[in-house]
Coordinates of C-alpha atoms and ligand atoms in Angstrom, one line a residue:
Chain A
M117 CA 6.7 0.0 -0.6
S118 CA 5.7 0.2 3.4
L119 CA 7.6 -0.7 5.7
Y120 CA 5.6 -1.4 8.5
N121 CA 4.1 -5.0 9.5
Y122 CA 0.2 -4.9 9.6
V123 CA -1.2 -6.3 12.4
D124 CA -4.7 -7.8 11.1
P125 CA -4.7 -9.7 8.0
I126 CA -5.2 -7.9 4.8
N127 CA -7.6 -7.8 1.1
A128 CA -5.9 -8.7 -1.3
N129 CA -7.0 -6.4 -2.9
L130 CA -6.1 -3.7 -1.1
T131 CA -2.5 -5.3 -2.3
C132 CA 0.5 -3.5 -4.0
C133 CA 1.4 -6.1 -7.3
I134 CA 4.7 -5.0 -7.3
C135 CA 5.6 -4.7 -3.4
R136 CA 3.1 -6.8 -1.8
A137 CA 2.4 -4.8 0.3
P138 CA -0.9 -2.8 1.7
F139 CA -1.3 0.3 -0.8
T140 CA 1.0 3.4 -0.2
E141 CA -0.2 6.5 -2.0
P142 CA -2.3 4.1 -3.9
T143 CA -2.2 5.2 -7.4
T144 CA -3.5 4.4 -10.9
T145 CA -3.0 4.3 -13.9
L146 CA -6.0 6.6 -16.0
T147 CA -4.9 4.6 -19.3
C148 CA -5.9 1.0 -17.8
A149 CA -6.6 1.4 -14.7
H150 CA -4.1 -0.4 -13.2
T151 CA -2.9 0.5 -8.8
F152 CA 0.5 0.7 -7.3
C153 CA 2.0 1.8 -4.4
A154 CA 3.3 5.9 -5.6
D155 CA 6.9 4.6 -5.4
C156 CA 6.6 0.5 -6.7
I157 CA 4.7 2.1 -10.1
L158 CA 7.4 4.9 -10.5
R159 CA 10.2 3.3 -10.4
A160 CA 8.6 0.5 -12.1
L161 CA 8.2 3.3 -15.0
S162 CA 11.6 4.9 -14.8
N163 CA 13.1 0.8 -16.1
A164 CA 10.0 -0.3 -18.1
P165 CA 7.6 2.6 -20.3
S166 CA 5.0 0.3 -19.9
C167 CA 2.5 -0.9 -17.0
P168 CA 3.6 -3.6 -15.0
V169 CA 0.5 -6.1 -15.2
D170 CA -0.9 -5.5 -18.5
R171 CA 3.0 -3.9 -20.3
T172 CA 0.5 -1.5 -22.4
P173 CA 2.5 0.9 -22.6
L174 CA 2.6 4.3 -19.7
A175 CA 3.6 6.9 -19.1
P176 CA 4.0 8.9 -15.4
T177 CA 1.9 12.2 -16.7
D178 CA -0.9 8.9 -17.1
L179 CA -1.1 8.2 -13.2
G180 CA -3.7 9.6 -11.2
P181 CA -4.9 8.9 -7.7
V182 CA -7.0 7.1 -7.1
N183 CA -10.3 6.9 -5.4
P184 CA -10.4 8.4 -1.9
I185 CA -12.4 5.5 -0.2
V186 CA -9.5 2.8 -1.3
R187 CA -6.8 5.6 0.4
S188 CA -8.0 5.5 3.9
L189 CA -8.9 2.3 3.8
V190 CA -5.0 1.6 3.3
D191 CA -5.2 5.1 4.9
E192 CA -6.6 2.8 7.9
L193 CA -5.2 -0.3 8.8
R194 CA -3.6 -0.7 12.1
V195 CA 0.4 -1.2 11.9
E196 CA 3.7 -2.6 14.7
C197 CA 5.9 0.7 15.9
V198 CA 9.3 -0.4 13.3
Y199 CA 10.6 -0.5 17.1
K200 CA 8.5 -4.0 17.9
A201 CA 12.6 -6.1 18.3
D202 CA 13.4 -3.3 20.2
G203 CA 10.6 -3.0 23.1
C204 CA 7.8 -0.7 21.5
G205 CA 4.5 -1.7 22.1
Y206 CA 3.3 1.1 20.1
V207 CA 0.3 -0.1 17.8
S208 CA -1.9 1.9 15.7
Q209 CA -3.3 3.7 12.2
R210 CA -0.9 3.9 9.9
Q211 CA -1.0 7.3 9.3
V212 CA -0.5 7.9 12.8
M213 CA 2.0 6.1 13.5
P214 CA 5.2 8.4 11.3
L215 CA 3.6 10.3 14.2
H216 CA 4.4 8.5 16.6
L217 CA 7.7 7.8 15.7
R218 CA 8.3 11.0 15.1
D219 CA 6.9 12.8 18.8
E220 CA 7.3 10.3 20.7
C221 CA 8.6 6.1 20.1
D222 CA 11.1 6.2 22.6
Y223 CA 13.1 4.2 20.5
A224 CA 12.5 6.1 17.8
E225 CA 16.2 7.0 17.0
V226 CA 16.6 11.4 17.9
R227 CA 19.0 13.9 17.5
C228 CA 20.7 16.5 20.5
E229 CA 19.9 19.7 19.4
E230 CA 20.7 20.9 22.5
K231 CA 23.4 24.2 22.0
E232 CA 26.8 24.5 23.4
D233 CA 29.1 27.4 23.1
G234 CA 27.1 27.9 19.8
K235 CA 27.9 24.6 18.2
T236 CA 24.2 22.3 18.2
C237 CA 25.1 19.4 19.5
G238 CA 24.2 16.6 17.0
S239 CA 24.6 13.7 19.0
S240 CA 21.8 10.9 18.3
M241 CA 20.1 8.0 20.2
R242 CA 17.2 6.6 21.2
R243 CA 14.5 9.3 22.0
M244 CA 14.1 7.2 25.7
E245 CA 18.1 7.8 26.6
L246 CA 17.9 11.6 25.3
R247 CA 17.0 12.8 28.7
A248 CA 19.6 11.5 30.4
H249 CA 22.4 11.9 27.9
Q250 CA 21.1 16.2 28.3
K251 CA 21.0 15.8 31.9
K252 CA 25.5 14.4 31.8
V253 CA 26.6 16.1 28.8
H254 CA 24.1 19.3 28.8
G255 CA 23.6 20.0 32.5
L256 CA 20.5 20.2 31.5
W257 CA 17.4 19.0 33.8
E258 CA 19.1 20.1 37.3
Q259 CA 15.8 20.2 39.1
E260 CA 14.6 17.0 38.5
Q261 CA 18.0 15.4 38.7
E262 CA 17.4 15.7 42.4
E263 CA 14.4 15.1 43.1
E264 CA 15.4 12.2 40.8
S265 CA 17.6 11.4 43.1
L266 CA 15.3 11.5 46.5
L267 CA 13.5 9.3 44.4
F268 CA 16.6 7.1 43.3
E269 CA 17.6 7.0 47.0
E270 CA 14.2 6.5 48.3
T271 CA 14.0 3.1 46.0
D272 CA 18.1 2.1 47.8
S273 CA 15.6 2.8 50.8
E274 CA 12.6 0.9 50.1
E275 CA 14.5 -2.9 49.1
A276 CA 16.0 -2.2 52.7
K277 CA 12.5 -1.6 53.5
E278 CA 12.9 0.9 55.6
N279 CA 10.6 3.1 53.7
H280 CA 8.2 3.0 52.1
T281 CA 7.1 5.8 49.4
C282 CA 2.9 6.4 48.5
P283 CA 1.3 4.2 45.6
H284 CA 0.7 7.8 44.2
A285 CA 4.2 9.1 44.4
S286 CA 4.0 9.6 40.6
I287 CA 0.6 11.3 40.7
G288 CA 2.4 13.6 43.4
C289 CA 2.3 12.8 46.5
P290 CA 5.5 13.4 48.2
Y291 CA 4.9 10.7 51.3
S292 CA 8.0 8.6 51.8
G293 CA 8.3 7.5 55.8
P294 CA 8.1 4.4 58.1
L295 CA 4.3 3.9 57.0
E296 CA 2.9 0.8 55.2
P297 CA 0.9 1.6 51.8
S298 CA -2.4 0.3 53.2
E299 CA -1.5 2.4 56.4
H300 CA -0.7 5.9 54.9
L301 CA -3.5 5.6 52.5
P302 CA -6.6 6.5 54.0
G303 CA -4.6 9.2 54.9
C304 CA -3.1 9.8 51.3
P305 CA -4.2 13.3 49.8
Y306 CA -4.3 11.8 46.7
E307 CA -6.0 8.8 47.0
S308 CA -9.7 10.7 47.4
L309 CA -8.3 12.5 43.9
K310 CA -6.9 8.4 41.7
G311 CA -10.4 8.4 40.6
F312 CA -9.3 11.9 38.6
F313 CA -6.1 10.9 37.3
T314 CA -7.4 7.5 36.4
T315 CA -10.1 8.9 33.6
N316 CA -8.2 11.8 33.2
N317 CA -5.4 10.1 31.9
A318 CA -7.4 8.1 29.4
K319 CA -8.8 10.9 28.4
M320 CA -5.7 12.4 27.4
S321 CA -4.4 9.4 25.9
L322 CA -7.7 9.9 24.0
L323 CA -7.2 13.9 23.5
T324 CA -3.5 12.9 21.9
E325 CA -4.5 10.0 20.0
Q326 CA -7.4 12.1 18.5
N327 CA -4.4 15.0 18.1
M328 CA -1.9 12.9 16.2
V329 CA -5.0 11.6 14.0
L330 CA -5.5 15.8 13.5
R331 CA -3.0 17.1 13.2
H332 CA -1.9 14.3 10.2
K333 CA -6.0 15.4 9.0
V334 CA -4.4 18.9 8.4
D335 CA -1.4 18.1 6.9
T336 CA -2.6 16.7 4.1
L337 CA -6.0 19.4 4.0
E338 CA -3.1 22.3 4.3
H339 CA -1.6 19.5 1.3
T340 CA -4.6 19.7 -1.0
V341 CA -5.0 23.0 -0.8
H342 CA -2.0 24.0 -1.5
M343 CA -2.3 21.9 -4.6
L344 CA -6.2 23.3 -5.2
R345 CA -4.6 26.8 -5.2
K346 CA -1.6 26.1 -7.9
E347 CA -4.6 24.8 -10.2
M348 CA -6.8 27.3 -9.9
N349 CA -4.4 30.3 -10.9
A350 CA -4.2 28.1 -12.8
A351 CA -7.1 28.1 -14.5
K352 CA -7.3 32.2 -13.5
N353 CA -4.7 32.3 -15.8
A354 CA -6.1 30.5 -18.4
L355 CA -9.8 32.5 -18.4
G356 CA -8.2 35.4 -18.2
P357 CA -10.4 38.8 -19.2
W358 CA -13.3 36.0 -17.6
F359 CA -12.0 34.8 -14.4
R360 CA -14.6 36.6 -11.6
S361 CA -15.2 35.0 -7.7
S362 CA -18.9 34.4 -7.1
Y363 CA -19.1 37.6 -5.4
Q364 CA -17.9 39.7 -7.7
T365 CA -20.7 38.2 -10.7
M366 CA -23.7 38.5 -7.6
S367 CA -23.3 41.4 -7.4
L368 CA -22.4 43.0 -10.0
P369 CA -25.5 43.0 -12.4
A370 CA -27.7 44.2 -9.4
H371 CA -26.1 46.6 -8.3
G372 CA -24.5 47.9 -11.6
G373 CA -28.1 48.3 -12.4
V374 CA -29.7 49.8 -9.9
A375 CA -25.9 52.3 -9.9
R376 CA -26.4 53.6 -13.2
S377 CA -30.3 53.4 -13.0
I378 CA -29.1 56.2 -10.4
A379 CA -26.9 58.0 -12.2
G380 CA -29.4 59.1 -15.2
A381 CA -32.4 59.5 -12.8
V382 CA -30.8 61.9 -9.7
G383 CA -27.9 62.7 -12.2
V384 CA -25.0 61.7 -9.6
A385 CA -21.9 61.8 -11.0
S386 CA -20.0 58.5 -12.3
S387 CA -16.7 59.1 -10.8
D388 CA -18.3 59.3 -7.1
L389 CA -19.9 55.6 -8.1
P390 CA -17.1 52.6 -6.9
I391 CA -15.2 52.1 -10.2
R392 CA -17.4 49.0 -10.0
M393 CA -20.4 49.9 -10.2
Q394 CA -20.2 53.5 -11.9
P395 CA -22.9 52.7 -15.3
A396 CA -20.6 51.6 -18.2
V397 CA -22.2 54.3 -20.7
A398 CA -18.7 56.6 -20.5
G399 CA -17.0 53.4 -23.3
P400 CA -15.2 50.2 -23.7
S401 CA -12.5 51.8 -21.1
T402 CA -14.8 51.9 -18.2
A403 CA -16.5 48.6 -18.7
G404 CA -15.7 48.4 -14.7
F405 CA -12.8 45.4 -15.0
E406 CA -9.6 44.9 -13.5
D407 CA -6.6 47.4 -15.5
S408 CA -5.6 44.1 -17.0
V409 CA -8.5 44.0 -18.9
D410 CA -8.1 47.6 -19.8
V411 CA -5.4 46.4 -23.2
L412 CA -8.1 44.3 -25.1
A413 CA -11.4 47.3 -24.2
P414 CA -10.9 49.0 -26.8
Y415 CA -12.1 45.5 -28.1
F416 CA -15.0 44.8 -27.0
P417 CA -17.8 47.2 -26.1
A418 CA -19.6 47.6 -23.0
Q419 CA -21.7 45.0 -21.1
D420 CA -26.0 47.8 -21.5
E421 CA -24.5 48.8 -24.8
M422 CA -25.5 45.7 -25.8
R423 CA -28.4 45.2 -23.2
R424 CA -29.5 47.9 -24.8
G425 CA -29.1 47.2 -28.8
R426 CA -26.7 50.5 -28.7
W427 CA -24.3 48.3 -30.4
T428 CA -25.1 47.3 -34.2
P429 CA -23.5 48.1 -36.8
S430 CA -22.9 52.2 -36.9
S431 CA -21.9 51.9 -33.7
M432 CA -19.5 49.3 -34.9
A433 CA -18.9 51.9 -37.8
D434 CA -18.5 54.5 -35.4
S435 CA -15.9 52.9 -33.1
V436 CA -13.8 51.8 -36.3
Y437 CA -14.0 55.7 -37.6
G438 CA -15.0 58.4 -34.5
R439 CA -12.7 56.7 -31.9
A440 CA -8.9 55.4 -32.0
G441 CA -10.0 52.5 -30.9
G442 CA -9.6 49.4 -33.8
V443 CA -12.3 46.8 -34.7
V444 CA -14.8 46.7 -32.0
A445 CA -15.4 42.3 -32.2
P446 CA -18.9 41.3 -30.8
L447 CA -17.6 40.0 -27.5
D448 CA -19.2 40.6 -24.1
L449 CA -16.9 40.1 -21.5
G450 CA -19.7 41.2 -19.3
T451 CA -21.3 37.2 -18.9
T452 CA -19.3 34.4 -17.7
L453 CA -17.4 31.8 -20.3
E454 CA -20.3 30.2 -21.3
G455 CA -22.5 33.9 -21.7
T456 CA -19.7 34.6 -24.4
L457 CA -18.9 31.4 -26.0
E458 CA -23.7 31.4 -26.8
G459 CA -23.5 35.0 -27.2
L460 CA -20.0 34.7 -30.0
R461 CA -21.8 31.6 -31.5
E462 CA -25.3 33.3 -32.4
S463 CA -23.2 35.8 -33.7
V464 CA -21.4 33.1 -36.3
V465 CA -25.2 31.9 -36.7
G466 CA -25.6 35.8 -38.0
L467 CA -23.0 36.3 -39.8
A468 CA -23.8 32.8 -42.4
L469 CA -27.5 33.9 -42.5
G470 CA -25.6 37.3 -43.2
V471 CA -23.3 35.9 -45.7
D472 CA -26.0 33.7 -47.4
S473 CA -28.1 36.8 -47.8
V474 CA -25.6 37.8 -49.7
G475 CA -24.5 34.9 -52.0
R476 CA -28.2 34.7 -52.8
R477 CA -28.9 38.4 -54.3
G478 CA -25.8 38.1 -55.6
E479 CA -26.9 35.4 -57.4
I480 CA -30.6 37.3 -58.5
A481 CA -28.5 39.7 -59.5
L482 CA -25.9 38.5 -61.4
T483 CA -28.6 36.7 -63.3
N484 CA -30.6 39.8 -64.5
E485 CA -27.3 41.3 -65.9
T486 CA -27.0 37.4 -67.8
L487 CA -31.1 38.3 -68.7
R488 CA -29.8 42.3 -70.3
L489 CA -26.6 41.3 -71.8
G490 CA -28.2 38.7 -73.7
E491 CA -30.7 40.9 -74.7
E492 CA -28.7 42.9 -75.9
L493 CA -26.5 41.1 -78.1
M494 CA -30.1 39.8 -79.9
S495 CA -30.2 43.7 -80.5
V496 CA -26.7 44.0 -81.5
R497 CA -27.2 41.1 -83.4
A498 CA -30.3 42.2 -85.0
Q499 CA -28.6 45.7 -86.1
M500 CA -25.0 44.2 -86.9
H501 CA -27.3 41.6 -89.5
G502 CA -29.4 45.3 -91.0
L503 CA -26.0 46.8 -91.5
R504 CA -24.3 43.7 -93.9
M505 CA -27.2 43.9 -95.5
Q506 CA -27.0 47.8 -96.2
V507 CA -23.2 47.2 -97.0
H508 CA -24.6 44.1 -98.8
G509 CA -26.9 45.6 -101.3
M510 CA -24.9 48.8 -102.2
M511 CA -21.6 46.3 -102.8
M512 CA -23.9 44.7 -105.4
D513 CA -24.5 47.7 -107.6
R514 CA -21.5 49.6 -107.1
N515 CA -20.5 45.8 -109.6
A516 CA -23.0 46.6 -111.4
S517 CA -22.3 49.2 -112.6
L518 CA -18.4 48.1 -111.9
T519 CA -19.1 44.8 -114.8
M520 CA -21.4 47.8 -117.2
R521 CA -18.4 50.0 -117.2
E522 CA -15.8 47.4 -118.4
E523 CA -17.5 46.4 -121.0
A524 CA -17.5 50.4 -122.1
G525 CA -14.2 50.6 -122.1
A526 CA -12.5 46.4 -123.2
G527 CA -9.3 48.2 -125.0
M528 CA -7.8 48.8 -121.2
G529 CA -6.2 45.7 -120.2
P530 CA -9.7 44.0 -119.4
G531 CA -8.2 41.3 -117.3
G532 CA -6.6 43.1 -114.5
A533 CA -10.2 44.7 -114.0
Y534 CA -11.7 41.7 -113.8
L535 CA -9.5 40.6 -111.1
R536 CA -9.7 44.1 -109.6
A537 CA -13.5 44.1 -109.0
H538 CA -13.6 40.4 -107.7
T539 CA -10.8 41.0 -105.5
N540 CA -13.0 43.2 -103.4
F541 CA -16.1 41.5 -104.5
G542 CA -14.9 38.8 -102.5
S543 CA -13.3 41.1 -99.5
I544 CA -16.9 42.9 -98.7
T545 CA -19.0 39.9 -99.5
K546 CA -17.0 38.9 -96.1
L547 CA -17.5 41.3 -94.4
Chain B
M15 CA 15.2 -1.4 8.2
A16 CA 14.7 -3.8 5.7
S17 CA 15.6 -2.8 1.5
I18 CA 13.3 -3.2 0.0
S19 CA 14.0 -6.1 -2.4
S20 CA 13.8 -8.0 0.9
R21 CA 10.7 -7.1 2.6
R22 CA 9.4 -8.4 -1.0
L23 CA 10.8 -11.6 -0.7
A24 CA 11.0 -11.8 2.7
K25 CA 7.0 -12.7 1.9
E26 CA 7.7 -14.2 -1.2
L27 CA 9.8 -16.2 1.1
R28 CA 7.0 -17.0 3.6
E29 CA 4.7 -17.7 1.3
I30 CA 6.5 -20.5 0.2
Q31 CA 6.8 -21.7 2.9
S32 CA 3.3 -21.7 4.2
E33 CA 2.2 -22.8 0.7
G34 CA 4.6 -24.7 -1.2
C35 CA 6.4 -24.8 -4.0
P36 CA 3.9 -25.8 -7.1
V37 CA 4.5 -29.3 -8.4
G38 CA 8.2 -30.9 -9.4
I39 CA 9.3 -27.6 -7.9
S40 CA 10.8 -27.5 -4.5
L41 CA 12.7 -24.7 -2.5
L42 CA 16.6 -26.3 -1.8
E43 CA 18.4 -23.2 -0.5
A44 CA 17.6 -19.7 0.6
N45 CA 19.9 -18.4 2.8
D46 CA 19.5 -15.3 2.0
F47 CA 18.1 -13.0 0.2
A48 CA 20.7 -12.6 -2.7
K49 CA 20.8 -16.2 -3.8
W50 CA 17.9 -18.8 -3.6
L51 CA 18.4 -22.7 -4.9
F52 CA 15.7 -24.4 -6.6
T53 CA 15.2 -27.9 -7.8
I54 CA 12.6 -27.5 -11.4
E55 CA 11.5 -31.4 -12.4
V56 CA 9.2 -32.1 -15.9
M57 CA 6.7 -34.2 -14.5
G58 CA 4.0 -36.6 -16.7
D59 CA 5.3 -36.8 -20.5
S60 CA 8.5 -35.3 -22.5
V61 CA 11.8 -35.4 -23.1
Y62 CA 13.2 -34.4 -19.9
Q63 CA 11.7 -37.8 -17.8
G64 CA 13.5 -38.2 -14.9
E65 CA 16.0 -35.9 -15.1
V66 CA 15.8 -33.0 -11.7
Y67 CA 17.6 -29.8 -12.9
T68 CA 19.1 -27.1 -10.5
L69 CA 18.6 -23.4 -11.2
Q70 CA 19.3 -20.8 -9.6
F71 CA 18.3 -17.0 -9.2
R72 CA 20.5 -14.4 -7.1
F73 CA 18.5 -11.0 -6.8
D74 CA 19.9 -7.8 -6.5
S75 CA 18.6 -4.0 -4.5
H76 CA 16.0 -3.3 -7.5
Y77 CA 14.1 -6.3 -7.2
P78 CA 11.2 -6.8 -8.0
I79 CA 11.8 -3.7 -10.2
S80 CA 14.4 -5.2 -11.9
S81 CA 14.2 -9.2 -13.2
P82 CA 16.0 -11.8 -10.9
A83 CA 19.4 -13.5 -12.6
V84 CA 18.3 -16.6 -13.3
Q85 CA 20.2 -19.8 -14.8
F86 CA 20.9 -23.2 -14.0
V87 CA 23.8 -24.2 -11.8
V88 CA 26.4 -26.4 -14.3
T89 CA 29.0 -26.9 -10.9
D90 CA 28.9 -29.8 -9.0
G91 CA 28.2 -32.3 -11.6
K92 CA 24.8 -31.1 -12.9
E93 CA 24.2 -30.0 -16.1
A94 CA 21.2 -27.7 -17.3
P95 CA 18.9 -29.1 -19.4
I96 CA 19.6 -29.9 -23.5
H97 CA 16.9 -27.9 -24.8
P98 CA 16.7 -25.3 -27.6
H99 CA 16.9 -22.6 -25.1
V100 CA 19.1 -23.0 -22.6
Y101 CA 23.4 -22.6 -23.2
S102 CA 26.2 -25.6 -22.1
N103 CA 27.3 -23.3 -18.8
G104 CA 22.8 -22.5 -17.8
H105 CA 22.1 -19.5 -19.3
I106 CA 17.9 -19.3 -20.6
C107 CA 17.5 -17.4 -22.9
A108 CA 14.3 -16.5 -22.7
S109 CA 12.2 -13.4 -22.7
I110 CA 10.3 -13.3 -19.1
L111 CA 14.5 -12.9 -17.9
G112 CA 15.1 -9.9 -20.6
N113 CA 12.9 -7.1 -21.8
E114 CA 9.6 -8.8 -20.8
W115 CA 10.1 -9.5 -17.6
S116 CA 7.6 -7.8 -15.0
P117 CA 7.9 -6.5 -11.6
V118 CA 3.9 -8.2 -11.2
L119 CA 6.6 -11.9 -11.6
S120 CA 7.6 -13.9 -8.7
V121 CA 10.3 -16.4 -8.3
I122 CA 7.6 -19.4 -8.7
A123 CA 5.9 -17.6 -11.2
V124 CA 9.7 -17.7 -13.1
C125 CA 10.0 -21.4 -12.2
V126 CA 6.6 -22.0 -13.7
T127 CA 7.5 -20.6 -16.5
L128 CA 10.6 -22.2 -17.4
Q129 CA 9.4 -25.4 -15.9
S130 CA 6.9 -25.0 -19.0
M131 CA 9.4 -24.3 -21.3
L132 CA 11.6 -27.2 -21.3
A133 CA 7.5 -29.6 -20.6
S134 CA 7.1 -28.0 -24.3
C135 CA 10.2 -29.4 -25.9
K136 CA 9.5 -31.7 -28.6
K137 CA 13.7 -32.3 -29.1
K138 CA 16.7 -32.2 -27.5
E139 CA 18.9 -29.6 -28.4
R140 CA 21.4 -26.7 -28.0
P141 CA 20.9 -23.5 -28.7
T142 CA 22.5 -23.3 -32.9
D143 CA 25.7 -20.5 -31.4
N144 CA 26.3 -22.2 -28.4
D145 CA 29.6 -22.7 -28.8
R146 CA 30.2 -19.7 -30.0
Y147 CA 28.2 -17.7 -27.1
V148 CA 30.1 -20.2 -24.3
R149 CA 33.2 -19.1 -25.0
N150 CA 32.9 -15.0 -25.0
A151 CA 29.3 -14.9 -22.4
P152 CA 29.9 -13.3 -18.6
E153 CA 29.5 -14.4 -15.6
N154 CA 26.2 -12.6 -15.2
P155 CA 23.2 -13.8 -17.5
K156 CA 22.1 -10.6 -17.3
K157 CA 24.7 -8.6 -19.2
T158 CA 23.5 -11.4 -22.4
L159 CA 20.6 -9.4 -24.1
F160 CA 19.4 -12.4 -25.6
H161 CA 17.8 -10.9 -29.3
Y162 CA 14.6 -13.1 -30.0
D163 CA 13.0 -13.6 -32.7
G164 CA 9.0 -14.3 -32.4
E165 CA 8.4 -17.3 -32.2
H166 CA 11.5 -18.6 -33.3
Y167 CA 14.1 -17.3 -31.3
N168 CA 17.2 -16.1 -33.2
F169 CA 20.2 -17.0 -31.1
K170 CA 22.3 -14.1 -31.4
S171 CA 23.5 -12.7 -28.4
T172 CA 24.9 -9.1 -27.5
Y173 CA 26.9 -8.6 -24.6
L174 CA 25.9 -5.6 -22.1
Q175 CA 28.2 -3.5 -21.6
D176 CA 29.9 -2.7 -18.7
Ligands
ZN691 ZN1 -2.5 -1.6 -16.6
ZN692 ZN1 4.0 -1.0 -4.0
ZN693 ZN1 7.1 3.1 18.7
ZN694 ZN1 23.6 15.9 23.6
ZN695 ZN1 0.0 9.2 50.1

C-alpha cells in the first residue's frame, strides 16, 4: 500500500479496494481479472485463499502484472514528499519520490557513513543536519567552515549596518564592503552574468529531475532485462538442441550450402572450414551443433542427408547395422522446432498410411488363403468319400463271404459267429 | 509514518465525516484507530422499532486483511438486541465477521449488514445456546469460531486457543 499523499483527486478506477489508495505495483488476478496492489493481495491471500471481491478460489500463482498503461497511470500520479509536515514542499511523480527521499530530501533520515578509527559513525539524523554533524564531530569541510564563518561574520556586520554583501554572493561574488548593493551592482562582474546563472539553474534542476526519472526507468528496465534473461534461459533449456539464435538460423542454410558446394567442387578438406560451415556428409556426429547435441547425434540423421533424399529405410538399416549408433529416428535437427514437428507429423501420416496398406495386403492374403484352404478341404472330403465307399464295398463283400461260410459249417457255435460278424460289421460301417 | 491499518481507517473516517453515515447509523466515537463506536437503529417497520443499540468496532494492525472485532455494547445500561444471532453478552454470530470477511468490506458495510440482519428479524429471541455460550465466551468475539449452517444458523460455538 502506498504511504504517499496524493496531490490531485484520484480516479476511483485506479484505487485498490483493499487499501483504498491508488495501486502500488498493480497486480491482476488471471482467473477473475480483479486488480489490487501486489502487497495487498498477497497479504489477503495469506489470510484467505480467495479473491476479496468475488470470493472465487485464488492462489498467488494466479496473479499477473497489470497492463503497463495502468502501471504508468498510477506511477505518474503526483505525490507530496512524506516529510511535508516537517517542512519539505517537494512534489513529484510517485515513481520519482523514492529517489527524492534517498538522494535529496533535506528532511529525510540519513545515516552518517563517516569512518573514524575504522569504525563507521552510523548515527542517524536529517540530511540537512548531516553537514553540521560531520563538521562538528568528524572535522570535515574545514576549509568551507572558514568561509562560512566569514559569511557569518559578514551577516553579523550586516546586521550592524556597516558592511554589505553583494546579492550575487550565492553565485560567487566575494564583495563585502560599505557599498550598498545598488552602488556595487553596476561594477559587479556577476551582475552581467546573472541571467546566465538563472537559466543555467533552471536547466540544471530540469536535468536533475529528468535524470532521476531516467534513473528510475533504467532501474525498472534492468529488472525487466534480468527477468527476461531468466525466462529466456528457461526457454533455452526447454528447447534444448532446437534452440539457436536468429543469427545462426539465418546464416546456417546459406553459408552451409555454399560451403558444401565449394567443398564438393574444389575439394577443400572439410576440416579447413569453420565448424558451422562443414558439410555434414561425414555422418551425424558432424552435424554442426553444440557439443551437447552430440549425445543425441546418432539418433538424428544429418540434415543434408535428409534434404537429398538419401535418408531412406535402407540407409536407416545401414546405420543400424553398419554403424555403432542405435536406432535413427526421422528427425531433422537442422530446421526449427516447428519444422521438426511438421516433419514428425508427416512421418506419422506416412506411417499410418503404411500400416493401413500392410493391413489391407494382409487382409487380401488372408482371404486368398482361406479360399485355397476351403478348396483343398473340399477335395480332401471328396477323396475321403471315395475311400469310404470303397471300404464299404469291401466290407459288404467280406460279410457276404462270412455268412456263406457260416451257413456251410453250422456245427460251430452259431451264436458266437453271428455275434462276431455283427460286431465287425458295426465297427466298419462306423468309418 | 502511519501503519497500513490506520491509513485505511483514516480514509474511512474521512469518508464518514464528509459523506455521512447511512440512515439509522451514526458515528458515536472515533478517538483513535483502535476502537470506534456507532449507534445503530432499525428504520421503518420492525420488531426493534424505536430501539437504539451501540455497536463497538475494535481494529488490530492487520485490518483490513483481518476482520474487525464487532459486538454490541452491553455496559453502562446498554443492551444487545434480542435476536437469534446475537448473544446477551453482545457477541454477534454473522458469517461476514468470520470466515466470510473480505478486505474489500468496510466499517460502514458491516454496520449496514448488521442493520439489515436486525430489520429482517420476525421474532425476538436469543440464540438457543445463549446461556452456555455466555458462560464460557472469550472477551474478544473474534476468538469464537461460530459454525454457520446454511440459512439456519447452528449455534454450536467453539473457542479458538490463544
Ligand atoms: Zn476476483
Ligand atoms: Zn492496495
Ligand atoms: Zn522532501
Ligand atoms: Zn557522524
Ligand atoms: Zn557583486
